[in-house]
Short mmCIF file of C-alpha atoms and ligand atoms in Angstrom, two decimals:
data_model
loop_
_atom_site.label_atom_id
_atom_site.label_comp_id
_atom_site.label_asym_id
_atom_site.label_seq_id
_atom_site.Cartn_x
_atom_site.Cartn_y
_atom_site.Cartn_z
CA MET A 636 0.00 0.00 0.00
CA THR A 637 1.55 3.25 -1.06
CA SER A 638 -1.48 5.50 -0.89
CA ARG A 639 -4.87 5.89 0.72
CA LYS A 640 -7.45 3.48 -0.58
CA PRO A 641 -11.23 4.03 -0.54
CA LEU A 642 -12.77 2.22 2.44
CA GLY A 643 -15.14 0.50 0.02
CA ARG A 644 -12.20 -1.51 -1.33
CA TYR A 645 -11.76 -3.36 1.97
CA ARG A 646 -13.57 -6.58 2.74
CA ARG A 647 -13.73 -6.70 6.53
CA ILE A 648 -13.17 -3.67 8.76
CA VAL A 649 -12.71 -3.51 12.53
CA ILE A 650 -13.51 -0.08 13.97
CA LYS A 651 -12.25 0.73 17.46
CA ILE A 652 -14.01 3.59 19.18
CA GLY A 653 -12.47 5.32 22.17
CA SER A 654 -14.45 6.21 25.30
CA ALA A 655 -14.03 9.96 24.89
CA LEU A 656 -15.92 9.86 21.58
CA LEU A 657 -18.94 8.06 23.00
CA VAL A 658 -19.22 9.43 26.50
CA ASP A 659 -19.28 12.93 27.89
CA ARG A 660 -18.42 13.03 31.56
CA LYS A 661 -21.39 15.22 32.44
CA ALA A 662 -23.97 14.52 29.75
CA GLY A 663 -23.30 10.78 29.45
CA LEU A 664 -23.78 8.99 26.13
CA LYS A 665 -23.25 11.09 22.99
CA LYS A 666 -26.28 9.76 21.17
CA ALA A 667 -26.12 12.06 18.14
CA TRP A 668 -22.50 11.07 17.52
CA LEU A 669 -23.37 7.39 17.86
CA ASP A 670 -26.31 7.70 15.45
CA ALA A 671 -24.07 9.37 12.87
CA MET A 672 -21.42 6.65 13.38
CA CYS A 673 -24.07 3.99 12.78
CA THR A 674 -25.04 5.70 9.52
CA ASP A 675 -21.39 5.43 8.41
CA ILE A 676 -21.41 1.75 9.41
CA SER A 677 -24.63 1.18 7.52
CA ASP A 678 -23.08 2.75 4.39
CA LEU A 679 -20.12 0.34 4.61
CA LYS A 680 -22.41 -2.63 5.08
CA ALA A 681 -24.45 -1.56 2.07
CA LYS A 682 -21.25 -1.98 0.05
CA GLY A 683 -20.98 -5.59 1.24
CA ILE A 684 -18.24 -4.94 3.80
CA ASP A 685 -18.23 -6.89 7.07
CA VAL A 686 -18.03 -4.44 9.98
CA LEU A 687 -16.95 -5.21 13.55
CA VAL A 688 -16.93 -2.61 16.30
CA VAL A 689 -14.66 -2.65 19.32
CA SER A 690 -16.38 -0.14 21.58
CA SER A 691 -14.85 1.34 24.69
CA GLY A 692 -16.96 3.40 27.02
CA ALA A 693 -18.33 0.90 29.55
CA ILE A 694 -16.41 2.32 32.49
CA ALA A 695 -16.88 5.92 31.40
CA LEU A 696 -20.61 5.43 30.89
CA GLY A 697 -20.99 3.54 34.17
CA ARG A 698 -19.23 6.38 35.96
CA SER A 699 -21.64 8.81 34.47
CA VAL A 700 -24.74 6.68 35.24
CA LEU A 701 -23.56 6.16 38.84
CA ASP A 702 -22.45 9.78 39.13
CA LEU A 703 -19.05 8.76 40.51
CA PRO A 704 -16.59 11.56 41.29
CA SER A 705 -13.67 12.13 38.90
CA GLY A 706 -10.30 10.64 39.77
CA ALA A 707 -8.89 7.13 39.89
CA LEU A 708 -11.23 4.26 40.72
CA LYS A 709 -10.33 1.17 42.73
CA LEU A 710 -10.38 -2.04 40.68
CA GLU A 711 -13.71 -3.18 42.10
CA GLU A 712 -15.20 0.27 41.54
CA SER A 713 -14.19 0.33 37.89
CA GLN A 714 -15.48 -3.22 37.48
CA ALA A 715 -18.84 -2.23 38.97
CA ALA A 716 -18.88 0.88 36.74
CA ALA A 717 -18.15 -1.35 33.73
CA ALA A 718 -20.98 -3.71 34.70
CA VAL A 719 -23.44 -0.81 34.81
CA GLY A 720 -22.00 0.95 31.76
CA GLN A 721 -21.77 -2.11 29.51
CA ILE A 722 -25.54 -2.69 29.61
CA ALA A 723 -26.21 0.90 28.63
CA LEU A 724 -23.48 0.81 25.98
CA ALA A 725 -24.75 -2.36 24.32
CA ARG A 726 -28.33 -1.09 24.34
CA ALA A 727 -27.25 2.20 22.79
CA TRP A 728 -25.41 0.42 19.94
CA SER A 729 -28.30 -1.93 19.40
CA GLU A 730 -30.83 0.91 19.23
CA SER A 731 -28.74 3.11 16.96
CA LEU A 732 -27.93 0.31 14.52
CA SER A 733 -31.55 -0.84 14.45
CA ARG A 734 -32.56 2.46 12.82
CA ASP A 735 -31.05 0.95 9.66
CA GLU A 736 -32.36 -2.49 10.49
CA ILE A 737 -28.93 -3.73 11.47
CA VAL A 738 -28.73 -6.25 14.30
CA ALA A 739 -26.00 -5.88 16.95
CA GLY A 740 -24.45 -8.79 18.88
CA GLN A 741 -22.51 -8.19 22.08
CA ILE A 742 -19.18 -9.98 22.53
CA LEU A 743 -17.21 -9.54 25.76
CA LEU A 744 -13.69 -10.94 25.60
CA THR A 745 -10.93 -11.51 28.09
CA LEU A 746 -7.27 -11.93 27.24
CA GLY A 747 -7.56 -15.72 27.47
CA ASP A 748 -10.28 -15.72 24.82
CA THR A 749 -7.88 -14.39 22.22
CA GLU A 750 -4.66 -16.04 23.42
CA GLU A 751 -5.69 -19.57 24.35
CA ARG A 752 -6.31 -21.68 21.28
CA ARG A 753 -9.55 -23.48 22.16
CA ARG A 754 -11.21 -20.35 23.46
CA TYR A 755 -9.85 -18.35 20.54
CA LEU A 756 -11.48 -20.78 18.11
CA ASN A 757 -14.78 -20.57 20.02
CA ALA A 758 -14.79 -16.78 20.08
CA ARG A 759 -13.84 -16.62 16.41
CA ALA A 760 -16.63 -19.03 15.44
CA THR A 761 -19.23 -16.91 17.25
CA ILE A 762 -17.99 -13.69 15.68
CA ASN A 763 -17.90 -15.27 12.23
CA GLN A 764 -21.45 -16.52 12.66
CA LEU A 765 -22.63 -13.03 13.61
CA LEU A 766 -20.97 -11.66 10.46
CA LYS A 767 -22.51 -14.41 8.36
CA ILE A 768 -26.01 -13.43 9.44
CA GLY A 769 -25.26 -9.79 8.72
CA ALA A 770 -25.03 -8.63 12.33
CA VAL A 771 -22.45 -6.19 13.66
CA PRO A 772 -20.45 -7.61 16.58
CA ILE A 773 -20.05 -4.98 19.31
CA ILE A 774 -16.97 -6.08 21.20
CA ASN A 775 -15.39 -4.93 24.46
CA GLU A 776 -13.07 -6.38 27.03
CA ASN A 777 -15.01 -8.14 29.78
CA ASP A 778 -13.90 -5.55 32.33
CA THR A 779 -16.09 -6.93 35.11
CA VAL A 780 -14.02 -10.09 35.41
CA ALA A 781 -10.65 -9.14 33.89
CA THR A 782 -8.15 -8.36 36.63
CA SER A 783 -4.90 -6.52 36.12
CA GLU A 784 -2.68 -9.58 35.54
CA ILE A 785 -4.88 -11.10 32.87
CA ARG A 786 -6.33 -8.19 30.98
CA TYR A 787 -5.63 -6.19 27.90
CA GLY A 788 -6.47 -2.97 29.72
CA ASP A 789 -6.78 -1.07 26.45
CA ASN A 790 -9.03 -1.66 23.51
CA ASP A 791 -6.40 -0.69 20.91
CA ARG A 792 -4.56 -4.00 21.25
CA LEU A 793 -7.80 -5.90 21.79
CA ALA A 794 -9.10 -4.47 18.51
CA ALA A 795 -5.89 -5.51 16.73
CA ARG A 796 -6.29 -9.03 18.10
CA VAL A 797 -9.89 -9.11 16.93
CA ALA A 798 -8.71 -7.97 13.48
CA THR A 799 -6.11 -10.75 13.23
CA MET A 800 -8.54 -13.29 14.66
CA THR A 801 -11.17 -12.57 12.03
CA GLY A 802 -8.87 -12.03 9.06
CA ALA A 803 -9.90 -8.38 8.74
CA ASP A 804 -8.00 -6.35 6.15
CA LEU A 805 -8.46 -2.96 7.83
CA LEU A 806 -8.40 -1.75 11.44
CA ILE A 807 -9.51 1.83 12.12
CA LEU A 808 -8.64 3.33 15.52
CA LEU A 809 -10.89 6.29 16.22
CA SER A 810 -10.14 8.42 19.23
CA ASP A 811 -9.41 12.06 20.04
CA ILE A 812 -5.94 11.63 18.48
CA ASP A 813 -5.82 12.34 14.72
CA GLY A 814 -2.74 10.28 13.97
CA LEU A 815 0.98 9.88 14.47
CA TYR A 816 3.37 12.81 14.72
CA THR A 817 7.15 12.72 14.74
CA ALA A 818 6.92 13.87 18.38
CA PRO A 819 4.03 14.58 20.79
CA PRO A 820 2.52 17.73 19.19
CA HIS A 821 1.48 19.29 22.52
CA LEU A 822 5.09 19.17 23.69
CA ASP A 823 7.04 19.82 20.50
CA PRO A 824 6.05 22.69 18.16
CA ASN A 825 8.22 21.17 15.41
CA ALA A 826 6.32 17.89 15.41
CA THR A 827 5.15 16.93 11.92
CA PHE A 828 2.26 14.70 11.00
CA LEU A 829 2.90 11.33 9.35
CA GLU A 830 0.28 10.30 6.82
CA MET A 831 1.77 7.06 5.48
CA ILE A 832 3.77 4.58 7.52
CA ALA A 833 5.18 1.80 5.36
CA GLU A 834 6.64 -0.13 8.28
CA ILE A 835 6.67 0.19 12.06
CA THR A 836 10.37 0.62 12.68
CA PRO A 837 12.05 1.35 16.04
CA GLU A 838 12.11 5.03 14.95
CA ILE A 839 8.34 5.00 14.48
CA GLU A 840 7.90 3.33 17.86
CA ALA A 841 10.07 5.99 19.48
CA MET A 842 7.73 8.69 18.10
CA ALA A 843 4.75 7.20 19.92
CA GLY A 844 5.72 8.43 23.39
CA GLY A 845 3.27 7.46 26.10
CA ALA A 846 0.47 10.04 25.99
CA ALA A 847 -3.11 9.11 26.83
CA SER A 848 -6.21 11.28 27.03
CA GLU A 849 -8.13 11.62 30.28
CA LEU A 850 -10.99 9.24 29.56
CA SER A 851 -9.16 6.49 27.72
CA ARG A 852 -6.61 3.86 28.65
CA GLY A 853 -4.53 3.79 25.50
CA GLY A 854 -2.34 6.57 24.19
CA MET A 855 -0.23 6.50 21.03
CA ARG A 856 1.90 3.74 22.56
CA THR A 857 -0.93 1.16 22.55
CA LYS A 858 -1.96 2.32 19.08
CA ILE A 859 1.48 1.55 17.70
CA ASP A 860 1.43 -1.80 19.52
CA ALA A 861 -1.93 -2.44 17.84
CA GLY A 862 -0.36 -1.49 14.52
CA LYS A 863 2.40 -4.04 15.02
CA ILE A 864 -0.11 -6.80 15.74
CA ALA A 865 -2.39 -5.87 12.84
CA THR A 866 0.14 -5.13 10.11
CA ALA A 867 2.15 -8.28 10.87
CA SER A 868 -1.03 -10.21 10.00
CA GLY A 869 -1.62 -8.43 6.74
CA CYS A 870 -4.16 -5.95 8.07
CA ALA A 871 -3.80 -2.24 7.27
CA MET A 872 -4.44 0.25 10.07
CA ILE A 873 -5.69 3.82 10.16
CA ILE A 874 -5.45 6.13 13.16
CA ALA A 875 -7.94 8.97 12.81
CA SER A 876 -9.82 11.46 14.91
CA GLY A 877 -13.43 10.62 15.63
CA LYS A 878 -14.18 14.00 17.11
CA THR A 879 -16.36 15.15 14.23
CA ASP A 880 -19.62 13.44 13.35
CA ASN A 881 -19.38 10.78 10.62
CA PRO A 882 -15.63 10.16 11.01
CA LEU A 883 -15.61 7.34 8.43
CA SER A 884 -17.11 9.60 5.78
CA ALA A 885 -14.52 12.19 6.81
CA ILE A 886 -11.71 9.67 6.19
CA GLU A 887 -13.25 8.91 2.78
CA ASN A 888 -13.25 12.62 2.03
CA GLY A 889 -9.56 12.95 2.83
CA ALA A 890 -9.58 13.95 6.52
CA ARG A 891 -6.18 13.89 8.16
CA SER A 892 -5.27 10.37 9.30
CA SER A 893 -2.23 8.10 9.60
CA TRP A 894 -2.21 4.97 7.41
CA PHE A 895 -0.09 1.94 8.26
CA ALA A 896 0.66 -0.51 5.45
CA PRO A 897 0.05 -4.24 5.98
CA SER A 898 2.97 -6.59 5.65
CA GLY A 899 1.35 -9.82 4.42
CA THR A 900 -2.02 -11.22 3.48
CA PRO A 901 -4.72 -11.82 6.12
CA VAL A 902 -5.37 -15.45 5.24
CA THR A 903 -1.83 -16.78 5.42
CA ALA A 904 -1.09 -14.63 8.44
CA ARG A 905 -4.13 -16.01 10.22
CA LYS A 906 -3.05 -19.57 9.60
CA THR A 907 0.41 -18.79 10.89
CA TRP A 908 -1.07 -17.18 13.96
CA ILE A 909 -3.22 -20.19 14.83
CA ALA A 910 -0.28 -22.54 14.44
CA GLY A 911 2.21 -20.54 16.39
CA GLN A 912 0.45 -18.24 18.81
CA LEU A 913 0.94 -19.92 22.17
CA GLN A 914 4.62 -20.59 21.64
CA ARG A 915 5.20 -17.08 20.38
CA ALA A 916 3.35 -15.20 23.12
CA GLY A 917 6.32 -15.54 25.40
CA GLU A 918 4.76 -13.99 28.50
CA LEU A 919 1.68 -16.14 28.45
CA HIS A 920 1.54 -19.34 30.47
CA VAL A 921 -1.20 -21.79 29.80
CA ASP A 922 -1.94 -24.35 32.46
CA ASP A 923 -4.59 -27.00 31.79
CA GLY A 924 -6.05 -24.76 29.11
CA ALA A 925 -6.39 -21.73 31.40
CA VAL A 926 -4.36 -18.60 31.03
CA VAL A 927 -2.76 -18.00 34.39
CA ALA A 928 -0.43 -15.08 33.91
CA LEU A 929 0.52 -12.27 31.61
CA GLY A 930 2.66 -9.55 33.08
CA ALA A 931 0.80 -6.22 33.09
CA GLY A 932 1.80 -4.00 30.20
CA LYS A 933 3.75 -6.75 28.45
CA SER A 934 3.61 -6.74 24.68
CA LEU A 935 1.34 -9.31 23.15
CA LEU A 936 3.51 -9.43 20.09
CA PRO A 937 5.59 -12.40 19.12
CA ALA A 938 9.25 -11.85 19.99
N1 LIG B 2165 -12.81 -1.56 28.18
C1 LIG B 2165 -12.81 -0.21 28.65
C2 LIG B 2165 -14.23 0.32 28.73
O1 LIG B 2165 -15.07 -0.08 27.97
C3 LIG B 2165 -12.03 0.74 27.78
C4 LIG B 2165 -10.59 0.42 27.55
C5 LIG B 2165 -9.93 1.52 26.70
O2 LIG B 2165 -10.25 2.69 26.89
O3 LIG B 2165 -9.13 1.21 25.81
O4 LIG B 2165 -14.53 1.15 29.52
#
């Protein structure tokens, strides 16, 4: 890939949506934004493209429903917030998509569901069946049961895993960050925007820094990690801002975004992944089929 390609030329697209786009701390769910997003999704589906959504926002929405004060939450508080927020989030997606007669199916995944082979195959079969019947899987990490040692913690890498798992050929990360700069733009006035990234080199990784916005878990760091996972499996990735309504139409119309080229083809990469995943995920220990440990913050990439 040497240039931007119309979204209509992709076959299966995973769209990751950051919490800050969906939830306003005071007003709660941003319904008008969600409705517009669902119109974009409906347009893609009308072109015959399979669409999967990885939606953040459970914790943020739960906080807003429960009227919790700002500041850090204890693990059990954020899990309770996620439990409350996830119901509201799934209902909101379902209602918005149903305006175009699209059915939504909720999938809540933990790290073990994508990293342990038997569970990976189960999760993949369910997602594939949803796609086959024309539904849109609405995916999130199962925050209510995932504890710090065995969780993704950010939906950027989860979305990349979902993309590789389902043989998607495009992953779009929508957040309040419009793409990759040579340095964090709020710190360095000379930072320049990168529109095309042919390969994620150590120099590109160094540009990512560690910034995260207030409502979300991932910053540029997890987005580049997601890019490594996705592109290694032949899936292109776009980082774009979702702050305006209809962000997918905006990308189509040339809105600023960073495009990462894939490095193989989805099908062969997927086969390789199935064959080699457990051996390659060096930090992951599987005991009697159960994932028992993954060091927090460890890369999920093969060494
Ligand atoms: N799973 C978290 C939630 O739905 C979001 C994680 C993230 O922001 O990446 O609240």
